[in-house]
mmCIF file of C-alpha atoms in Angstrom:
data_model
loop_
_atom_site.group_PDB
_atom_site.id
_atom_site.type_symbol
_atom_site.label_atom_id
_atom_site.label_comp_id
_atom_site.label_asym_id
_atom_site.label_seq_id
_atom_site.Cartn_x
_atom_site.Cartn_y
_atom_site.Cartn_z
ATOM 1 C CA UNK A 32 0.000 0.000 0.000
ATOM 2 C CA UNK A 33 2.872 2.358 0.716
ATOM 3 C CA UNK A 34 4.244 1.535 -2.739
ATOM 4 C CA UNK A 35 0.868 2.418 -4.288
ATOM 5 C CA UNK A 36 0.833 5.756 -2.467
ATOM 6 C CA UNK A 37 4.332 6.507 -3.734
ATOM 7 C CA UNK A 38 3.335 5.592 -7.294
ATOM 8 C CA UNK A 39 0.316 7.892 -7.029
ATOM 9 C CA UNK A 40 2.554 10.669 -5.771
ATOM 10 C CA UNK A 41 5.035 10.148 -8.616
ATOM 11 C CA UNK A 42 2.191 10.268 -11.117
ATOM 12 C CA UNK A 43 1.170 13.659 -9.747
ATOM 13 C CA UNK A 44 4.738 14.900 -10.134
ATOM 14 C CA UNK A 45 4.921 13.592 -13.722
ATOM 15 C CA UNK A 46 1.624 15.277 -14.597
ATOM 16 C CA UNK A 47 3.184 18.706 -14.089
ATOM 17 C CA UNK A 48 5.304 18.121 -17.184
ATOM 18 C CA UNK A 49 2.865 16.296 -19.478
ATOM 19 C CA UNK A 50 0.514 17.795 -22.042
ATOM 20 C CA UNK A 51 -3.192 17.577 -21.502
ATOM 21 C CA UNK A 52 -5.370 17.859 -18.433
ATOM 22 C CA UNK A 53 -4.255 16.182 -15.226
ATOM 23 C CA UNK A 54 -6.572 13.934 -13.213
ATOM 24 C CA UNK A 55 -5.322 15.721 -10.082
ATOM 25 C CA UNK A 56 -7.161 19.043 -9.449
ATOM 26 C CA UNK A 57 -4.261 20.395 -7.388
ATOM 27 C CA UNK A 58 -1.899 19.914 -10.325
ATOM 28 C CA UNK A 59 -4.259 21.772 -12.658
ATOM 29 C CA UNK A 60 -4.633 24.642 -10.181
ATOM 30 C CA UNK A 61 -0.869 25.002 -9.842
ATOM 31 C CA UNK A 62 -0.245 24.809 -13.587
ATOM 32 C CA UNK A 63 -2.923 27.436 -14.271
ATOM 33 C CA UNK A 64 -1.459 29.829 -11.712
ATOM 34 C CA UNK A 65 2.098 29.380 -12.991
ATOM 35 C CA UNK A 66 0.931 30.140 -16.521
ATOM 36 C CA UNK A 67 -0.894 33.259 -15.307
ATOM 37 C CA UNK A 68 2.262 34.441 -13.518
ATOM 38 C CA UNK A 69 4.510 33.722 -16.511
ATOM 39 C CA UNK A 70 6.534 31.273 -14.421
ATOM 40 C CA UNK A 71 8.408 28.261 -15.775
ATOM 41 C CA UNK A 72 8.338 25.127 -13.640
ATOM 42 C CA UNK A 73 11.806 23.621 -13.856
ATOM 43 C CA UNK A 74 11.603 20.778 -11.361
ATOM 44 C CA UNK A 75 9.295 19.187 -8.776
ATOM 45 C CA UNK A 76 10.363 16.966 -5.901
ATOM 46 C CA UNK A 77 7.905 15.189 -3.624
ATOM 47 C CA UNK A 78 8.299 13.106 -0.495
ATOM 48 C CA UNK A 79 5.594 11.250 1.426
ATOM 49 C CA UNK A 80 5.662 10.549 5.155
ATOM 50 C CA UNK A 81 3.044 8.352 6.870
ATOM 51 C CA UNK A 82 1.768 9.841 10.156
ATOM 52 C CA UNK A 83 -0.952 7.380 11.194
ATOM 53 C CA UNK A 84 -2.378 4.083 9.948
ATOM 54 C CA UNK A 85 -5.826 2.692 10.759
ATOM 55 C CA UNK A 86 -6.881 -0.849 9.825
ATOM 56 C CA UNK A 87 -10.409 -2.236 10.181
ATOM 57 C CA UNK A 88 -11.430 -5.511 8.588
ATOM 58 C CA UNK A 89 -10.234 -5.310 4.989
ATOM 59 C CA UNK A 90 -9.990 -1.531 4.861
ATOM 60 C CA UNK A 91 -6.939 0.574 5.629
ATOM 61 C CA UNK A 92 -6.653 4.332 6.064
ATOM 62 C CA UNK A 93 -3.362 6.228 6.012
ATOM 63 C CA UNK A 94 -2.867 9.806 7.172
ATOM 64 C CA UNK A 95 0.278 11.163 5.569
ATOM 65 C CA UNK A 96 2.066 14.315 4.457
ATOM 66 C CA UNK A 97 3.372 15.200 1.004
ATOM 67 C CA UNK A 98 6.265 17.661 0.966
ATOM 68 C CA UNK A 99 6.495 19.310 -2.461
ATOM 69 C CA UNK A 100 9.459 21.416 -3.568
ATOM 70 C CA UNK A 101 9.042 23.476 -6.752
ATOM 71 C CA UNK A 102 11.974 25.044 -8.593
ATOM 72 C CA UNK A 103 10.520 28.033 -10.471
ATOM 73 C CA UNK A 104 11.947 30.553 -12.930
ATOM 74 C CA UNK A 105 10.373 33.950 -13.623
ATOM 75 C CA UNK A 106 12.218 36.331 -15.914
ATOM 76 C CA UNK A 107 15.856 35.831 -14.873
ATOM 77 C CA UNK A 108 15.092 34.899 -11.258
ATOM 78 C CA UNK A 109 14.797 31.475 -9.657
ATOM 79 C CA UNK A 110 12.563 30.650 -6.678
ATOM 80 C CA UNK A 111 12.131 27.580 -4.512
ATOM 81 C CA UNK A 112 8.562 27.202 -3.298
ATOM 82 C CA UNK A 113 7.579 24.538 -0.777
ATOM 83 C CA UNK A 114 4.258 23.165 0.370
ATOM 84 C CA UNK A 115 3.342 20.363 2.760
ATOM 85 C CA UNK A 116 -0.094 18.810 2.224
ATOM 86 C CA UNK A 117 -1.785 16.614 4.802
ATOM 87 C CA UNK A 118 -3.637 13.838 3.004
ATOM 88 C CA UNK A 119 -5.768 10.730 3.602
ATOM 89 C CA UNK A 120 -5.495 7.559 1.507
ATOM 90 C CA UNK A 121 -8.059 4.749 1.811
ATOM 91 C CA UNK A 122 -7.568 1.170 0.600
ATOM 92 C CA UNK A 123 -9.800 -1.903 0.348
ATOM 93 C CA UNK A 124 -7.996 -5.231 0.056
ATOM 94 C CA UNK A 125 -4.908 -3.359 -1.034
ATOM 95 C CA UNK A 126 -6.694 -1.384 -3.777
ATOM 96 C CA UNK A 127 -6.552 2.424 -3.547
ATOM 97 C CA UNK A 128 -10.086 3.825 -3.208
ATOM 98 C CA UNK A 129 -9.432 7.453 -2.343
ATOM 99 C CA UNK A 130 -6.525 9.878 -1.967
ATOM 100 C CA UNK A 131 -7.582 13.347 -0.847
ATOM 101 C CA UNK A 132 -6.502 16.360 1.143
ATOM 102 C CA UNK A 133 -7.177 16.171 4.865
ATOM 103 C CA UNK A 134 -10.279 18.097 6.000
ATOM 104 C CA UNK A 135 -9.453 20.371 8.921
ATOM 105 C CA UNK A 136 -11.922 20.893 11.733
ATOM 106 C CA UNK A 137 -12.403 24.548 12.712
ATOM 107 C CA UNK A 138 -11.233 25.773 16.102
ATOM 108 C CA UNK A 139 -13.993 25.998 18.681
ATOM 109 C CA UNK A 140 -12.970 29.639 18.920
ATOM 110 C CA UNK A 141 -13.925 30.102 15.268
ATOM 111 C CA UNK A 142 -17.553 30.253 16.395
ATOM 112 C CA UNK A 143 -16.829 33.644 18.014
ATOM 113 C CA UNK A 144 -18.418 36.235 15.742
ATOM 114 C CA UNK A 145 -18.435 39.562 17.540
ATOM 115 C CA UNK A 146 -15.464 40.462 19.709
ATOM 116 C CA UNK A 147 -14.938 43.854 21.441
ATOM 117 C CA UNK A 148 -11.206 43.638 20.752
ATOM 118 C CA UNK A 149 -10.346 47.239 21.584
ATOM 119 C CA UNK A 150 -13.002 47.996 24.148
ATOM 120 C CA UNK A 151 -10.608 49.728 26.556
ATOM 121 C CA UNK A 152 -7.542 51.934 26.465
ATOM 122 C CA UNK A 153 -7.808 52.581 22.744
ATOM 123 C CA UNK A 154 -5.555 55.612 22.622
ATOM 124 C CA UNK A 155 -2.778 54.540 24.978
ATOM 125 C CA UNK A 156 0.136 53.755 22.653
ATOM 126 C CA UNK A 157 2.822 51.179 23.474
ATOM 127 C CA UNK A 158 6.099 52.208 21.812
ATOM 128 C CA UNK A 159 7.877 49.481 19.847
ATOM 129 C CA UNK A 160 10.006 48.960 16.759
ATOM 130 C CA UNK A 161 8.960 46.198 14.379
ATOM 131 C CA UNK A 162 11.970 44.206 13.188
ATOM 132 C CA UNK A 163 10.847 42.804 9.841
ATOM 133 C CA UNK A 164 13.987 40.732 9.384
ATOM 134 C CA UNK A 165 13.458 38.902 12.687
ATOM 135 C CA UNK A 166 9.810 38.267 11.822
ATOM 136 C CA UNK A 167 10.803 36.767 8.461
ATOM 137 C CA UNK A 168 13.616 34.748 10.027
ATOM 138 C CA UNK A 169 11.088 33.244 12.431
ATOM 139 C CA UNK A 170 8.711 32.485 9.550
ATOM 140 C CA UNK A 171 11.536 30.736 7.697
ATOM 141 C CA UNK A 172 12.636 28.750 10.738
ATOM 142 C CA UNK A 173 9.211 27.485 11.813
ATOM 143 C CA UNK A 174 7.036 27.353 8.658
ATOM 144 C CA UNK A 175 7.133 23.536 8.687
ATOM 145 C CA UNK A 176 7.693 22.952 12.387
ATOM 146 C CA UNK A 177 6.108 23.719 15.762
ATOM 147 C CA UNK A 178 7.787 25.938 18.324
ATOM 148 C CA UNK A 179 7.381 24.095 21.666
ATOM 149 C CA UNK A 180 7.013 27.419 23.468
ATOM 150 C CA UNK A 181 3.521 27.767 21.985
ATOM 151 C CA UNK A 182 0.452 25.570 21.755
ATOM 152 C CA UNK A 183 0.020 24.018 18.322
ATOM 153 C CA UNK A 184 -3.482 23.880 16.782
ATOM 154 C CA UNK A 185 -4.762 21.730 13.946
ATOM 155 C CA UNK A 186 -5.738 25.024 12.299
ATOM 156 C CA UNK A 187 -2.527 26.822 13.146
ATOM 157 C CA UNK A 188 -2.288 29.565 10.521
ATOM 158 C CA UNK A 189 -3.040 32.607 12.679
ATOM 159 C CA UNK A 190 -1.220 31.280 15.740
ATOM 160 C CA UNK A 191 1.866 30.937 13.515
ATOM 161 C CA UNK A 192 1.548 34.468 12.070
ATOM 162 C CA UNK A 193 1.113 35.902 15.573
ATOM 163 C CA UNK A 194 4.311 34.145 16.634
ATOM 164 C CA UNK A 195 6.134 35.701 13.670
ATOM 165 C CA UNK A 196 4.927 39.205 14.573
ATOM 166 C CA UNK A 197 5.877 38.660 18.206
ATOM 167 C CA UNK A 198 9.366 37.572 17.109
ATOM 168 C CA UNK A 199 9.588 40.876 15.253
ATOM 169 C CA UNK A 200 8.973 42.804 18.468
ATOM 170 C CA UNK A 201 5.226 43.484 18.304
ATOM 171 C CA UNK A 202 3.991 44.120 21.874
ATOM 172 C CA UNK A 203 1.290 42.049 23.504
ATOM 173 C CA UNK A 204 -1.451 43.486 25.704
ATOM 174 C CA UNK A 205 -4.860 42.584 27.109
ATOM 175 C CA UNK A 206 -4.086 39.559 29.333
ATOM 176 C CA UNK A 207 -6.082 37.872 30.843
ATOM 177 C CA UNK A 208 -9.211 39.029 28.951
ATOM 178 C CA UNK A 209 -9.383 36.909 25.794
ATOM 179 C CA UNK A 210 -11.696 39.399 24.054
ATOM 180 C CA UNK A 211 -9.261 42.308 24.423
ATOM 181 C CA UNK A 212 -5.930 43.059 22.780
ATOM 182 C CA UNK A 213 -3.496 40.616 21.216
ATOM 183 C CA UNK A 214 -1.489 38.331 23.507
ATOM 184 C CA UNK A 215 -0.208 34.882 24.447
ATOM 185 C CA UNK A 216 0.549 34.278 28.122
ATOM 186 C CA UNK A 217 0.826 31.246 30.438
ATOM 187 C CA UNK A 218 -0.606 28.833 27.875
ATOM 188 C CA UNK A 219 -3.557 31.125 27.301
ATOM 189 C CA UNK A 220 -4.203 33.526 24.417
ATOM 190 C CA UNK A 221 -6.542 36.151 23.042
ATOM 191 C CA UNK A 222 -8.981 35.318 20.265
ATOM 192 C CA UNK A 223 -7.058 37.721 18.038
ATOM 193 C CA UNK A 224 -3.886 35.663 18.537
ATOM 194 C CA UNK A 225 -5.292 32.406 17.182
ATOM 195 C CA UNK A 226 -8.506 33.048 15.200
ATOM 196 C CA UNK A 227 -8.126 34.382 11.649
ATOM 197 C CA UNK A 228 -11.269 36.535 11.701
ATOM 198 C CA UNK A 229 -10.543 38.039 15.124
ATOM 199 C CA UNK A 230 -6.939 38.700 14.036
ATOM 200 C CA UNK A 231 -8.157 40.552 10.939
ATOM 201 C CA UNK A 232 -10.589 42.611 13.031
ATOM 202 C CA UNK A 233 -7.803 43.472 15.433
ATOM 203 C CA UNK A 234 -5.401 44.634 12.708
ATOM 204 C CA UNK A 235 -8.110 46.751 11.095
ATOM 205 C CA UNK A 236 -9.011 48.593 14.298
ATOM 206 C CA UNK A 237 -6.152 48.496 16.794
ATOM 207 C CA UNK A 238 -5.003 51.809 18.226
ATOM 208 C CA UNK A 239 -2.768 50.302 20.910
ATOM 209 C CA UNK A 240 0.098 47.818 20.887
ATOM 210 C CA UNK A 241 0.457 45.977 17.588
ATOM 211 C CA UNK A 242 -0.974 48.218 14.876
ATOM 212 C CA UNK A 243 -1.276 48.024 11.107
ATOM 213 C CA UNK A 244 -2.254 50.171 8.141
ATOM 214 C CA UNK A 245 -4.484 48.675 5.459
ATOM 215 C CA UNK A 246 -3.325 49.123 1.869
ATOM 216 C CA UNK A 247 -4.921 48.304 -1.477
ATOM 217 C CA UNK A 248 -2.117 47.016 -3.697
ATOM 218 C CA UNK A 249 -0.322 43.826 -2.552
ATOM 219 C CA UNK A 250 2.816 45.003 -4.361
ATOM 220 C CA UNK A 251 3.156 47.724 -1.720
ATOM 221 C CA UNK A 252 3.488 45.179 1.081
ATOM 222 C CA UNK A 253 6.889 44.810 2.712
ATOM 223 C CA UNK A 254 8.603 41.798 4.216
ATOM 224 C CA UNK A 255 6.918 40.972 7.520
ATOM 225 C CA UNK A 256 3.529 42.365 6.486
ATOM 226 C CA UNK A 257 0.314 40.330 6.647
ATOM 227 C CA UNK A 258 -2.435 39.167 4.284
ATOM 228 C CA UNK A 259 -5.857 37.994 5.515
ATOM 229 C CA UNK A 260 -8.087 35.750 3.366
ATOM 230 C CA UNK A 261 -11.864 35.343 3.198
ATOM 231 C CA UNK A 262 -12.050 32.345 0.849
ATOM 232 C CA UNK A 263 -15.853 32.258 0.590
ATOM 233 C CA UNK A 264 -16.329 36.020 0.321
ATOM 234 C CA UNK A 265 -18.891 35.873 3.131
ATOM 235 C CA UNK A 266 -17.262 38.518 5.320
ATOM 236 C CA UNK A 267 -15.576 36.021 7.645
ATOM 237 C CA UNK A 268 -11.816 35.681 7.269
ATOM 238 C CA UNK A 269 -10.419 32.156 7.273
ATOM 239 C CA UNK A 270 -6.653 32.369 6.811
ATOM 240 C CA UNK A 271 -3.565 34.488 7.503
ATOM 241 C CA UNK A 272 -0.101 34.632 5.902
ATOM 242 C CA UNK A 273 3.114 36.636 6.297
ATOM 243 C CA UNK A 274 5.124 38.161 3.451
ATOM 244 C CA UNK A 275 8.597 36.609 3.219
ATOM 245 C CA UNK A 276 9.634 37.493 -0.347
ATOM 246 C CA UNK A 277 8.714 39.107 -3.673
ATOM 247 C CA UNK A 278 8.562 37.662 -7.167
ATOM 248 C CA UNK A 279 10.116 39.232 -10.269
ATOM 249 C CA UNK A 280 7.079 41.505 -10.742
ATOM 250 C CA UNK A 281 6.991 42.724 -7.155
ATOM 251 C CA UNK A 282 4.106 40.552 -5.961
ATOM 252 C CA UNK A 283 4.407 39.051 -2.468
ATOM 253 C CA UNK A 284 5.397 35.498 -1.661
ATOM 254 C CA UNK A 285 4.206 34.231 1.696
ATOM 255 C CA UNK A 286 4.851 31.669 4.419
ATOM 256 C CA UNK A 287 1.946 30.028 6.236
ATOM 257 C CA UNK A 288 0.840 27.047 8.269
ATOM 258 C CA UNK A 289 -2.088 24.590 8.403
ATOM 259 C CA UNK A 290 -1.130 23.675 4.858
ATOM 260 C CA UNK A 291 2.483 24.551 5.601
ATOM 261 C CA UNK A 292 3.840 26.759 2.817
ATOM 262 C CA UNK A 293 7.057 28.604 2.061
ATOM 263 C CA UNK A 294 7.416 31.376 -0.543
ATOM 264 C CA UNK A 295 3.952 30.588 -1.902
ATOM 265 C CA UNK A 296 2.312 33.058 -4.285
ATOM 266 C CA UNK A 297 0.105 35.380 -2.275
ATOM 267 C CA UNK A 298 -3.202 34.889 -4.159
ATOM 268 C CA UNK A 299 -3.710 31.205 -3.158
ATOM 269 C CA UNK A 300 -5.372 30.488 -6.500
ATOM 270 C CA UNK A 301 -3.717 27.051 -6.391
ATOM 271 C CA UNK A 302 -5.417 26.220 -3.071
ATOM 272 C CA UNK A 303 -8.401 23.875 -2.795
ATOM 273 C CA UNK A 304 -9.965 26.516 -0.516
ATOM 274 C CA UNK A 305 -9.891 29.168 -3.265
ATOM 275 C CA UNK A 306 -13.182 30.414 -4.726
ATOM 276 C CA UNK A 307 -14.049 33.153 -7.219
ATOM 277 C CA UNK A 308 -15.608 35.070 -4.312
ATOM 278 C CA UNK A 309 -12.344 35.335 -2.353
ATOM 279 C CA UNK A 310 -11.608 38.619 -0.585
ATOM 280 C CA UNK A 311 -8.218 39.825 0.662
ATOM 281 C CA UNK A 312 -7.101 42.440 3.155
ATOM 282 C CA UNK A 313 -3.511 43.667 3.071
ATOM 283 C CA UNK A 314 -1.950 45.001 6.275
ATOM 284 C CA UNK A 315 1.342 46.832 6.624
ATOM 285 C CA UNK A 316 2.629 46.590 10.193
ATOM 286 C CA UNK A 317 3.206 50.012 11.751
ATOM 287 C CA UNK A 318 6.032 50.851 14.139
ATOM 288 C CA UNK A 319 4.506 51.825 17.456
ATOM 289 C CA UNK A 320 6.360 55.063 18.128
#
């Protein structure tokens, strides 16, 4: 069964370089986005790692990760993009029945809809300097790993971005009220630290501590800035990323977790979560002087 999974994975890799439509939707999404960006795909490497195995009667289920490394060329510049998918493969009597992306369960905190994030002390500034290099260094170090100093969630995207901003010197405040401020303390945290929608609300309204300025053009983002994603376009933001690079045309490349990604193109058009209704908000982190 492991051999069958590896053959399936190799077939996906081969499909990137063959003419005609691929049977794998994720391959088609990636190829379409690369064509739109005028990017040449030079090489793909993939490695599978089994996490868990469940056997019941004649059926087997494997939970595994696929680590993809893409060597890309745009104009005269080369990029290495990485992505780690969590997947589920199901077999019956050794025959592959299904191989799909893992479906993440939302955080219980994601049910929070209205949060008075800045209900007190709005105008009391906390001076700080945001070190973009340190924030990016953290994003590079931990994009595919878990820092043991923090709790790790199944949906870990915003927790990871908050850690990056904290590494860059952004000040925390609001403890112990989870509905106020932006903080992580004593294995507890604010909603804005871990929940994508609350984080977006915080960045759009904060007048104290960590602050940001919303901009319209993603090309104006700097390293260490943040993008928030509303995949369904329903007004509720689902995902957060941090800018860690730029492509040849000045568009941001981002690091993220949940589907762990490094130097991924900012638009997420190659993501299974992408829809035509997607909405973005672009935040430039402001020094707190």
